[in-house]
Each structure stands twice: as structure tokens, then as C-alpha cells.
Amino acid sequence: MNEEKIKALLGFAQKAGKIISGDDMVISGMKKKQVFFIVLALDASAYVKKEVLHYAEKYQVPYALAFDKAELGLAIGKSPRAVLGVIDKNFAAGMQKHVYAV
């Protein structure tokens, strides 16, 4: 996983208005089929992980377990975040490419 590239893409996506954050917003976005990729913090609570991953699998949304909450927040210029949802197909595809890169 190329963490620096993913963080850079998260920052660009945030500036473009293509990131939503918070478990309720991301789950709602998945239900509406508006979320194309999820980044879930490694230190998110067990409840948040369980809920987000349940819906990610149900709606077949790819995801990455990466970073901690502080790093996710910093990547988008905000306070710590447990989960981020990417609502743009191109940004999502770019992040997936760097998540699965060897």
C-alpha cells in the first residue's frame, strides 16, 4: 500500500468536495449508492468497524483499513475522523490502485 499517495488523493478529493466523513454519513451514502470507496481508521471503535464493514460488504463497496483517526483527519485538513467515504469514481479508482499496489 502506498500510504503517501492515498493521503495525497484524500486531500485532493476533499478539496474537490468528494469526501464525506463520519460513520452515519458514510453508511447513508452507501445506502444511496453514492460511496465508491471507504477508508476506515485502524483505531476506529469496534462498533464503527462492524457497522461500516457490514454495509460495505452488503453494498459491495471496496474499502481499506489504514491509518489512525488523527492521520485520516490530517489528510483532509480536519479533526480526527474514523471513516471517510469517497463519492467520486475516479478518486476511488485511484485510491484502490494504490491500496492494492505491491
PDB file of C-alpha atoms in Angstrom:
ATOM      1  CA  MET A   1       0.000   0.000   0.000  1.00  0.00           C
ATOM      2  CA  ASN A   2       1.345   3.407  -0.958  1.00  0.00           C
ATOM      3  CA  GLU A   3       0.163   5.421   2.048  1.00  0.00           C
ATOM      4  CA  GLU A   4       1.554   8.776   0.914  1.00  0.00           C
ATOM      5  CA  LYS A   5      -0.252   8.593  -2.434  1.00  0.00           C
ATOM      6  CA  ILE A   6      -3.519   7.673  -0.713  1.00  0.00           C
ATOM      7  CA  LYS A   7      -3.173  10.594   1.713  1.00  0.00           C
ATOM      8  CA  ALA A   8      -2.462  12.947  -1.191  1.00  0.00           C
ATOM      9  CA  LEU A   9      -5.512  11.683  -3.087  1.00  0.00           C
ATOM     10  CA  LEU A  10      -7.657  12.090   0.033  1.00  0.00           C
ATOM     11  CA  GLY A  11      -6.512  15.713   0.275  1.00  0.00           C
ATOM     12  CA  PHE A  12      -7.276  16.391  -3.384  1.00  0.00           C
ATOM     13  CA  ALA A  13     -10.662  14.697  -3.105  1.00  0.00           C
ATOM     14  CA  GLN A  14     -11.515  16.773  -0.015  1.00  0.00           C
ATOM     15  CA  LYS A  15     -10.621  19.994  -1.833  1.00  0.00           C
ATOM     16  CA  ALA A  16     -12.848  18.881  -4.713  1.00  0.00           C
ATOM     17  CA  GLY A  17     -15.729  18.185  -2.310  1.00  0.00           C
ATOM     18  CA  LYS A  18     -15.676  14.451  -2.991  1.00  0.00           C
ATOM     19  CA  ILE A  19     -15.184  13.171   0.577  1.00  0.00           C
ATOM     20  CA  ILE A  20     -17.791  12.515   3.235  1.00  0.00           C
ATOM     21  CA  SER A  21     -16.847  11.571   6.771  1.00  0.00           C
ATOM     22  CA  GLY A  22     -18.396  10.058   9.836  1.00  0.00           C
ATOM     23  CA  ASP A  23     -19.980   6.641  10.107  1.00  0.00           C
ATOM     24  CA  ASP A  24     -23.573   7.867   9.778  1.00  0.00           C
ATOM     25  CA  MET A  25     -22.831   9.917   6.646  1.00  0.00           C
ATOM     26  CA  VAL A  26     -20.801   7.141   5.034  1.00  0.00           C
ATOM     27  CA  ILE A  27     -23.397   4.456   5.775  1.00  0.00           C
ATOM     28  CA  SER A  28     -26.143   6.711   4.427  1.00  0.00           C
ATOM     29  CA  GLY A  29     -24.049   7.335   1.298  1.00  0.00           C
ATOM     30  CA  MET A  30     -23.552   3.608   0.780  1.00  0.00           C
ATOM     31  CA  LYS A  31     -27.288   3.002   1.034  1.00  0.00           C
ATOM     32  CA  LYS A  32     -27.828   5.654  -1.655  1.00  0.00           C
ATOM     33  CA  LYS A  33     -25.043   4.090  -3.763  1.00  0.00           C
ATOM     34  CA  GLN A  34     -23.056   7.338  -3.670  1.00  0.00           C
ATOM     35  CA  VAL A  35     -19.912   5.997  -1.974  1.00  0.00           C
ATOM     36  CA  PHE A  36     -17.348   4.228  -4.164  1.00  0.00           C
ATOM     37  CA  PHE A  37     -14.503   3.650  -1.705  1.00  0.00           C
ATOM     38  CA  ILE A  38     -14.077   3.770   2.070  1.00  0.00           C
ATOM     39  CA  VAL A  39     -11.045   4.374   4.256  1.00  0.00           C
ATOM     40  CA  LEU A  40     -11.601   3.098   7.782  1.00  0.00           C
ATOM     41  CA  ALA A  41      -9.187   4.030  10.579  1.00  0.00           C
ATOM     42  CA  LEU A  42      -7.382   1.198  12.298  1.00  0.00           C
ATOM     43  CA  ASP A  43      -8.236   2.692  15.684  1.00  0.00           C
ATOM     44  CA  ALA A  44     -11.948   3.178  14.991  1.00  0.00           C
ATOM     45  CA  SER A  45     -14.196   1.655  17.625  1.00  0.00           C
ATOM     46  CA  ALA A  46     -15.231  -1.969  17.244  1.00  0.00           C
ATOM     47  CA  TYR A  47     -18.852  -0.840  16.772  1.00  0.00           C
ATOM     48  CA  VAL A  48     -17.980   1.585  13.951  1.00  0.00           C
ATOM     49  CA  LYS A  49     -15.807  -1.016  12.217  1.00  0.00           C
ATOM     50  CA  LYS A  50     -18.548  -3.645  12.466  1.00  0.00           C
ATOM     51  CA  GLU A  51     -21.270  -1.324  11.137  1.00  0.00           C
ATOM     52  CA  VAL A  52     -19.230   0.192   8.302  1.00  0.00           C
ATOM     53  CA  LEU A  53     -17.814  -3.151   7.153  1.00  0.00           C
ATOM     54  CA  HIS A  54     -21.274  -4.739   7.282  1.00  0.00           C
ATOM     55  CA  TYR A  55     -22.667  -2.130   4.908  1.00  0.00           C
ATOM     56  CA  ALA A  56     -19.529  -2.124   2.744  1.00  0.00           C
ATOM     57  CA  GLU A  57     -19.973  -5.832   2.148  1.00  0.00           C
ATOM     58  CA  LYS A  58     -23.735  -5.564   1.724  1.00  0.00           C
ATOM     59  CA  TYR A  59     -23.422  -2.819  -0.914  1.00  0.00           C
ATOM     60  CA  GLN A  60     -20.133  -4.152  -2.351  1.00  0.00           C
ATOM     61  CA  VAL A  61     -18.137  -1.002  -1.624  1.00  0.00           C
ATOM     62  CA  PRO A  62     -14.369  -1.559  -1.606  1.00  0.00           C
ATOM     63  CA  TYR A  63     -12.557  -0.372   1.494  1.00  0.00           C
ATOM     64  CA  ALA A  64      -9.154  -0.047   3.114  1.00  0.00           C
ATOM     65  CA  LEU A  65      -8.290  -0.383   6.776  1.00  0.00           C
ATOM     66  CA  ALA A  66      -5.497   2.150   7.080  1.00  0.00           C
ATOM     67  CA  PHE A  67      -4.055   4.962   9.166  1.00  0.00           C
ATOM     68  CA  ASP A  68      -5.329   6.103  12.523  1.00  0.00           C
ATOM     69  CA  LYS A  69      -8.090   8.648  13.133  1.00  0.00           C
ATOM     70  CA  ALA A  70      -5.636  11.527  13.532  1.00  0.00           C
ATOM     71  CA  GLU A  71      -3.898  10.717  10.229  1.00  0.00           C
ATOM     72  CA  LEU A  72      -7.218  10.493   8.374  1.00  0.00           C
ATOM     73  CA  GLY A  73      -8.310  13.846   9.718  1.00  0.00           C
ATOM     74  CA  LEU A  74      -4.959  15.424   8.886  1.00  0.00           C
ATOM     75  CA  ALA A  75      -5.087  14.039   5.335  1.00  0.00           C
ATOM     76  CA  ILE A  76      -8.296  16.002   4.682  1.00  0.00           C
ATOM     77  CA  GLY A  77      -7.417  19.036   6.798  1.00  0.00           C
ATOM     78  CA  LYS A  78      -9.963  18.318   9.527  1.00  0.00           C
ATOM     79  CA  SER A  79     -10.162  16.965  13.068  1.00  0.00           C
ATOM     80  CA  PRO A  80      -9.664  13.200  13.594  1.00  0.00           C
ATOM     81  CA  ARG A  81     -12.051  11.005  11.580  1.00  0.00           C
ATOM     82  CA  ALA A  82     -12.806   7.300  11.949  1.00  0.00           C
ATOM     83  CA  VAL A  83     -14.145   6.755   8.441  1.00  0.00           C
ATOM     84  CA  LEU A  84     -14.036   8.555   5.108  1.00  0.00           C
ATOM     85  CA  GLY A  85     -16.186   7.845   2.072  1.00  0.00           C
ATOM     86  CA  VAL A  86     -15.100   8.773  -1.456  1.00  0.00           C
ATOM     87  CA  ILE A  87     -18.052   9.894  -3.586  1.00  0.00           C
ATOM     88  CA  ASP A  88     -16.201  10.184  -6.895  1.00  0.00           C
ATOM     89  CA  LYS A  89     -15.472   7.144  -9.075  1.00  0.00           C
ATOM     90  CA  ASN A  90     -12.163   8.489 -10.397  1.00  0.00           C
ATOM     91  CA  PHE A  91     -10.715   9.321  -6.981  1.00  0.00           C
ATOM     92  CA  ALA A  92     -11.975   5.960  -5.704  1.00  0.00           C
ATOM     93  CA  ALA A  93     -10.286   4.092  -8.555  1.00  0.00           C
ATOM     94  CA  GLY A  94      -7.024   5.939  -7.939  1.00  0.00           C
ATOM     95  CA  MET A  95      -7.052   5.092  -4.256  1.00  0.00           C
ATOM     96  CA  GLN A  96      -7.876   1.446  -4.905  1.00  0.00           C
ATOM     97  CA  LYS A  97      -4.929   1.239  -7.292  1.00  0.00           C
ATOM     98  CA  HIS A  98      -2.566   2.451  -4.556  1.00  0.00           C
ATOM     99  CA  VAL A  99      -4.130   0.302  -1.833  1.00  0.00           C
ATOM    100  CA  TYR A 100      -3.586  -2.910  -3.758  1.00  0.00           C
ATOM    101  CA  ALA A 101      -0.187  -1.951  -5.199  1.00  0.00           C
ATOM    102  CA  VAL A 102       2.606  -4.264  -4.090  1.00  0.00           C
TER     103      VAL A 102
END
